[in-house]
CSV table of C-alpha atoms and ligand atoms in Angstrom, one decimal:
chain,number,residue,atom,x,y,z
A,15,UNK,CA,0.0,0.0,0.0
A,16,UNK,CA,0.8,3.8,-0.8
A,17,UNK,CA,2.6,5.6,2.1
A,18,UNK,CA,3.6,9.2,3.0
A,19,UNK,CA,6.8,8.2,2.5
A,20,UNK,CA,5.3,7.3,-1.3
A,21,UNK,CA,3.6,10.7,-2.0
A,22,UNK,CA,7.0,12.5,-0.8
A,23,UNK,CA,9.3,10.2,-3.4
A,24,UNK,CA,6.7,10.6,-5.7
A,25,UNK,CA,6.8,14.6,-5.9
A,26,UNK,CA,10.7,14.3,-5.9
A,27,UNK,CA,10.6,11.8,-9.0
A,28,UNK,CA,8.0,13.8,-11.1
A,29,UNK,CA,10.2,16.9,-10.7
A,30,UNK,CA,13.2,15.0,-11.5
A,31,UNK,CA,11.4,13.7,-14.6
A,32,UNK,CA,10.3,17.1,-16.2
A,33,UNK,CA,6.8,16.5,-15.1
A,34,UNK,CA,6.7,19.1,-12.3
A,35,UNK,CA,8.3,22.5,-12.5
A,36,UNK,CA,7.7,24.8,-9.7
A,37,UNK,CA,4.0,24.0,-10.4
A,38,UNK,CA,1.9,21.1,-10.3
A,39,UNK,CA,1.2,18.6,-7.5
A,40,UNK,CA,0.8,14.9,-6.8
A,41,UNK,CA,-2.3,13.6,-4.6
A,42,UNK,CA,-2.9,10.0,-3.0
A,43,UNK,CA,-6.3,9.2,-1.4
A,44,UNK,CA,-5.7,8.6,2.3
A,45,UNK,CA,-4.9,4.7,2.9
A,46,UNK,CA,-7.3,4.5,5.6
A,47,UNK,CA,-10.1,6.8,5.0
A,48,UNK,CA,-11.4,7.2,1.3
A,49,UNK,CA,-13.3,10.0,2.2
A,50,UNK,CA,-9.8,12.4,2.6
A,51,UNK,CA,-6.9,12.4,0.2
A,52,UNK,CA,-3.1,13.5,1.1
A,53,UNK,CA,-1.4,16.1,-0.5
A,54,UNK,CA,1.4,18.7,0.8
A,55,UNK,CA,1.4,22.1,1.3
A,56,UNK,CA,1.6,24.7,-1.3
A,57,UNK,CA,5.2,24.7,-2.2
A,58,UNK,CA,7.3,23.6,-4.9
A,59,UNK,CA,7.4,19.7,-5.2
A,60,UNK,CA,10.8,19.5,-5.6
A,61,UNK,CA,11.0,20.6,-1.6
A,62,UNK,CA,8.7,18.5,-0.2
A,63,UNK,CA,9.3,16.1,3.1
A,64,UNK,CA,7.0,14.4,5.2
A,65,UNK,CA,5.8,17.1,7.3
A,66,UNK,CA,4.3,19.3,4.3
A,67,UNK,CA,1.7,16.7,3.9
A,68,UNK,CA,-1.7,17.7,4.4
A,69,UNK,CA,-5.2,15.9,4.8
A,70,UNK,CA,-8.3,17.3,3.3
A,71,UNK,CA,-11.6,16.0,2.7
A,72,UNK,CA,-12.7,15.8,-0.8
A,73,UNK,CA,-14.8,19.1,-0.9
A,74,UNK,CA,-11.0,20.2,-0.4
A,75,UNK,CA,-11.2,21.8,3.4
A,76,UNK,CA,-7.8,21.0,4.8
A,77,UNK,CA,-7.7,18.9,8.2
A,78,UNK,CA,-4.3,19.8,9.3
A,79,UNK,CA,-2.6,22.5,7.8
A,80,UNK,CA,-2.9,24.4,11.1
A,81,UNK,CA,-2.6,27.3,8.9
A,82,UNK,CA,-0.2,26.6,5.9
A,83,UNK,CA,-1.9,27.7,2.5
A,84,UNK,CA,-2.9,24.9,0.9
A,85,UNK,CA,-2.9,24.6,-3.1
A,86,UNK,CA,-5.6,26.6,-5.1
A,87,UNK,CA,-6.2,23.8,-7.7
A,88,UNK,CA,-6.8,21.0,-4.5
A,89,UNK,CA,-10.3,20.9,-6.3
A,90,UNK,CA,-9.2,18.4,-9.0
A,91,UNK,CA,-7.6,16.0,-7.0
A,92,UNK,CA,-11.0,16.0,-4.1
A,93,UNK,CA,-13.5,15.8,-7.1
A,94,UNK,CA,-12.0,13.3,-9.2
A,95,UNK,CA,-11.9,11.1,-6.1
A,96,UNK,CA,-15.0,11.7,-5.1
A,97,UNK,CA,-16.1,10.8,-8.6
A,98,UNK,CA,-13.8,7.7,-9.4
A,99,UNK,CA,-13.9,5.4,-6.6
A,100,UNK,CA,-11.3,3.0,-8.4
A,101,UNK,CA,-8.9,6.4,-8.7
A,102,UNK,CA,-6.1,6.2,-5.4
A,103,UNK,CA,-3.5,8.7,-6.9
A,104,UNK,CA,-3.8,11.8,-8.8
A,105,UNK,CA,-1.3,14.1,-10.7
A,106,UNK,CA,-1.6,17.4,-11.8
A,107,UNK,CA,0.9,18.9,-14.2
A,108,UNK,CA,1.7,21.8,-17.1
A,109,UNK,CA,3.7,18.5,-18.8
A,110,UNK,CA,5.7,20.8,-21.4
A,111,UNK,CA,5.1,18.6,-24.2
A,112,UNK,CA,1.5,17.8,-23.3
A,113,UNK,CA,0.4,21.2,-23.3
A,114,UNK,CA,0.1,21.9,-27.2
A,115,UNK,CA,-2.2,19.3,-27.2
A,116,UNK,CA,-4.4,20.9,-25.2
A,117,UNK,CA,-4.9,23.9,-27.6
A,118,UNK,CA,-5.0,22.0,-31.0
A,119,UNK,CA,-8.6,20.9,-31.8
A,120,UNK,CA,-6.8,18.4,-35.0
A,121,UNK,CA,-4.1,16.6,-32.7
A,122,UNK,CA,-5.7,14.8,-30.0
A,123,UNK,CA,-2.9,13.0,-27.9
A,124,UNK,CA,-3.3,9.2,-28.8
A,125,UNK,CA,-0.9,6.4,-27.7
A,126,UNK,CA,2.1,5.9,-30.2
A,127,UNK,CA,4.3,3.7,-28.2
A,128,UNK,CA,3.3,0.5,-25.7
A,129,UNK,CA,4.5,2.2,-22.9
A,130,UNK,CA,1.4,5.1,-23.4
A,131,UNK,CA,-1.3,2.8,-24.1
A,132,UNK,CA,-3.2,4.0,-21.1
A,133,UNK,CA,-3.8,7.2,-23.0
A,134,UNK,CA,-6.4,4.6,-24.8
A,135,UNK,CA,-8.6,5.8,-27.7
A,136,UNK,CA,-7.2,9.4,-27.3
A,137,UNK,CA,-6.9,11.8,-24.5
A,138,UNK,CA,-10.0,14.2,-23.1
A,139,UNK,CA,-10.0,17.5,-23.2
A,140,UNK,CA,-11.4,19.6,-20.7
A,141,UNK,CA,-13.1,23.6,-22.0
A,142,UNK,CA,-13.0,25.3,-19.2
A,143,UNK,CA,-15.0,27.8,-20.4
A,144,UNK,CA,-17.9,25.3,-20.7
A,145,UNK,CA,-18.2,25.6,-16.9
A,146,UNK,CA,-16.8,28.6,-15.9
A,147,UNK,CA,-17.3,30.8,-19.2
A,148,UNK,CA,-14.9,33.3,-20.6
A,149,UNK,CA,-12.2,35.7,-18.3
A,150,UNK,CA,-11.5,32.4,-15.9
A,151,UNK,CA,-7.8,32.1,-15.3
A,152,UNK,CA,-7.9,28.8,-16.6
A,153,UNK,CA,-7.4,27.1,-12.4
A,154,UNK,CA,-9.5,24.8,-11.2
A,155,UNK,CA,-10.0,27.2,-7.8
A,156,UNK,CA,-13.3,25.6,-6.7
A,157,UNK,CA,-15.0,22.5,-6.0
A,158,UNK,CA,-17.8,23.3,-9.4
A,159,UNK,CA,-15.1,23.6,-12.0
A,160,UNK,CA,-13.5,20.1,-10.4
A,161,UNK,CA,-16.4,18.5,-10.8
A,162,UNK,CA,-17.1,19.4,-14.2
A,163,UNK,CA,-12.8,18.8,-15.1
A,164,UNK,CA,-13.8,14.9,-13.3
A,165,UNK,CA,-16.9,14.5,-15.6
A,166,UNK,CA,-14.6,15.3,-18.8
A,167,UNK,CA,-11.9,13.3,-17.4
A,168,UNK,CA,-14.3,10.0,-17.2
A,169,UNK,CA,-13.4,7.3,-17.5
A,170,UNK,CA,-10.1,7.9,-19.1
A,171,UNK,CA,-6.7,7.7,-17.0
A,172,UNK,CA,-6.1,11.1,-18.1
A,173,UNK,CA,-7.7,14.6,-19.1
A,174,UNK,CA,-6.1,17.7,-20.9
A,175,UNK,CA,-7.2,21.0,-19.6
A,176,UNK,CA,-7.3,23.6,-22.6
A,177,UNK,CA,-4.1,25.8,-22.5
A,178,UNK,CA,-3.1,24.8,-18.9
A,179,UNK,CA,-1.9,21.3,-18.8
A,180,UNK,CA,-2.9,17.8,-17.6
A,181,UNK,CA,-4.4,15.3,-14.5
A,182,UNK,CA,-3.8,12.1,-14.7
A,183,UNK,CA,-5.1,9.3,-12.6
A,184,UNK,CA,-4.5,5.6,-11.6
A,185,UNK,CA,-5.4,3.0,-9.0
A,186,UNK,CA,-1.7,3.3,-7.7
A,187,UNK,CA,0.8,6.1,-6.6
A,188,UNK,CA,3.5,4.4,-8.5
A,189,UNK,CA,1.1,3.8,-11.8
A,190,UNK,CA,0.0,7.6,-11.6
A,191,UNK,CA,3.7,8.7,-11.7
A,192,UNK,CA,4.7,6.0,-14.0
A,193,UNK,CA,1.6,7.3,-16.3
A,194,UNK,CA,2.6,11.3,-15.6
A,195,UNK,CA,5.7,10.5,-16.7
A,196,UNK,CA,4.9,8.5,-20.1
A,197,UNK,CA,2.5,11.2,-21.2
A,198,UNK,CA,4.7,13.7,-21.3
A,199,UNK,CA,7.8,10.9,-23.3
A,200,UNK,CA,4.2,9.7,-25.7
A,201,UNK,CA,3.6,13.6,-26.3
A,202,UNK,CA,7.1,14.4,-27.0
A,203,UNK,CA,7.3,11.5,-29.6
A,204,UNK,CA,3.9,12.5,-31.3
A,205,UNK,CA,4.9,16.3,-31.9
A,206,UNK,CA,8.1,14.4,-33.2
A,207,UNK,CA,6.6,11.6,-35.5
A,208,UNK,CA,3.8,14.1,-36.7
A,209,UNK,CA,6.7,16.2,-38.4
A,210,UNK,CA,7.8,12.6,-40.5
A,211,UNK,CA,4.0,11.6,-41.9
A,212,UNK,CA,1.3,9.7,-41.1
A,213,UNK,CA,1.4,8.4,-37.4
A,214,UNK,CA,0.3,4.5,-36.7
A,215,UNK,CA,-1.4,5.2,-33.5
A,216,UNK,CA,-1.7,1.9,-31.1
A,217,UNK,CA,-5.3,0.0,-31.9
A,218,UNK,CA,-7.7,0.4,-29.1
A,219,UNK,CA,-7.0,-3.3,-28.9
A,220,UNK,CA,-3.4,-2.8,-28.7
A,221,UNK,CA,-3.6,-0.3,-26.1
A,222,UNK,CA,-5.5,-2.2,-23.7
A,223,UNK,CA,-3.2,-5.1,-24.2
A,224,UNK,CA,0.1,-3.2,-24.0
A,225,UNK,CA,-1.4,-1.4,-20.7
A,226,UNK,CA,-2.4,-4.8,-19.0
A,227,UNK,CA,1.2,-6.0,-19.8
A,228,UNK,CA,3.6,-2.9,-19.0
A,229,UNK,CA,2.1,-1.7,-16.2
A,230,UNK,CA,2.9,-5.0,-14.2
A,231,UNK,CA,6.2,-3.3,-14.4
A,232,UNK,CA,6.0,0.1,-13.3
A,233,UNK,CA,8.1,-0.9,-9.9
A,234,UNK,CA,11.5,-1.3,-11.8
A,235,UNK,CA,11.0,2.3,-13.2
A,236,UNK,CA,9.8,3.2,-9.7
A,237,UNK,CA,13.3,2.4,-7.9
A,238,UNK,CA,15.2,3.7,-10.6
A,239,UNK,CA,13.8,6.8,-10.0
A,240,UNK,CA,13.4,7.0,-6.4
A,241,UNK,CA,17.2,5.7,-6.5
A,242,UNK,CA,17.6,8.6,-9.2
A,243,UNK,CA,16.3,11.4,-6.8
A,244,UNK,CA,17.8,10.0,-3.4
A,245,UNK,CA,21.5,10.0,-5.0
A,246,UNK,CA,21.0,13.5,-6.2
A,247,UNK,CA,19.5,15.2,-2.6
A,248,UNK,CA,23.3,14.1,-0.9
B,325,MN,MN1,-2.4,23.9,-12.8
């Protein structure tokens, strides 16, 4: 099972990875209580240790943070828990390479490689101006616009957000990362292939498949990168 211990490496290893920036955070629902998830304070992930993380409920009230802000985009990670009880890790990201996908309509991102079939039959995109209108800053800042970014996100393991960035789910910490991680390699390889010709895109069938396989395997990248981040804080 997930620990804190988890949700700390895991903010490390998404920073090291080019997921993270300064921005962006990595949730897990709390082990014990599926009505709360964990998540640190409002700080760059790269700085994170065990005492910046936080409990909140899923309306995104914070239990503990005895007064440290919180993040302003907490919403996605409480609603998409509260709408996908199979979801136990969530991460939230501006994934450089993802991005441009989010703003053009003609290139949905679709699985090129085995490693990315989770991004299935093509990723969502989420319009945040079809729940919040025009002049929003584009932030997820309250529990409404969560819920509507959970209903475009589905069933899918993952969900654009127009000209912002990308939240992707799993049923583990370690697949979430793993996932977070390949979007943005899968992303980087489409804008690549697209400038060759014609893309091949996985089969729905072959996604499925190459998910069920690969992500038996996520722990080896797991310790590589945790090893990875460890070597580099000494
Ligand atoms: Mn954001």
């Amino acid at each position: 099972m997930d620990s804190i211990e988890d949700l700390v490496a895991a903010s490390h290893i998404l920073f090291d990875q080019g997921v993270l920036d300064a921005f962006g955070h990595v949730s897990m629902r709390h082990p014990q209580n599926a009505g709360r998830f964990l998540q640190c304070r409002n700080m760059a992930p790269a700085l994170v240790a065990a005492d910046d993380i936080v409990q909140f409920e899923l309306d995104g009230t914070p239990i503990d943070a005895a007064g440290r802000p919180v993040y302003l985009e907490r919403f996605i990670h409480g609603q998409i828990y509260r709408a996908r009880p199979d979801v136990m890790a969530v991460v939230h990201s501006h994934s450089p390479s993802v991005v441009p996908f989010s703003v053009v309509k003609t290139a949905p991102l679709r699985p090129l490689c085995h490693m990315a079939g989770f991004i299935g039959k093509g990723a969502p995109v989420f319009e945040i101006r079809d729940a919040g209108g025009d002049g929003t800053s584009l932030l997820v800042t309250d529990n409404r616009l969560g819920e509507a970014l959970a209903e475009s996100l589905g069933d899918e393991s993952l969900v654009l957000m127009r000209g912002h960035g990308v939240t992707v789910v799993a049923d583990t910490l370690k697949k979430a990362v793993y996932r977070a991680v390949y979007a943005e390699i899968n992303a980087r390889a489409q804008i690549q292939a697209s400038h060759l010709g014609a893309i091949e895109f996985l089969s729905p069938a072959e996604a499925k498949a190459a998910t069920q396989q690969i992500e038996t395997q996520v722990e080896r990248a797991w310790d590589m990168w945790k090893r990875k981040f460890l070597e580099t804080r000494q």
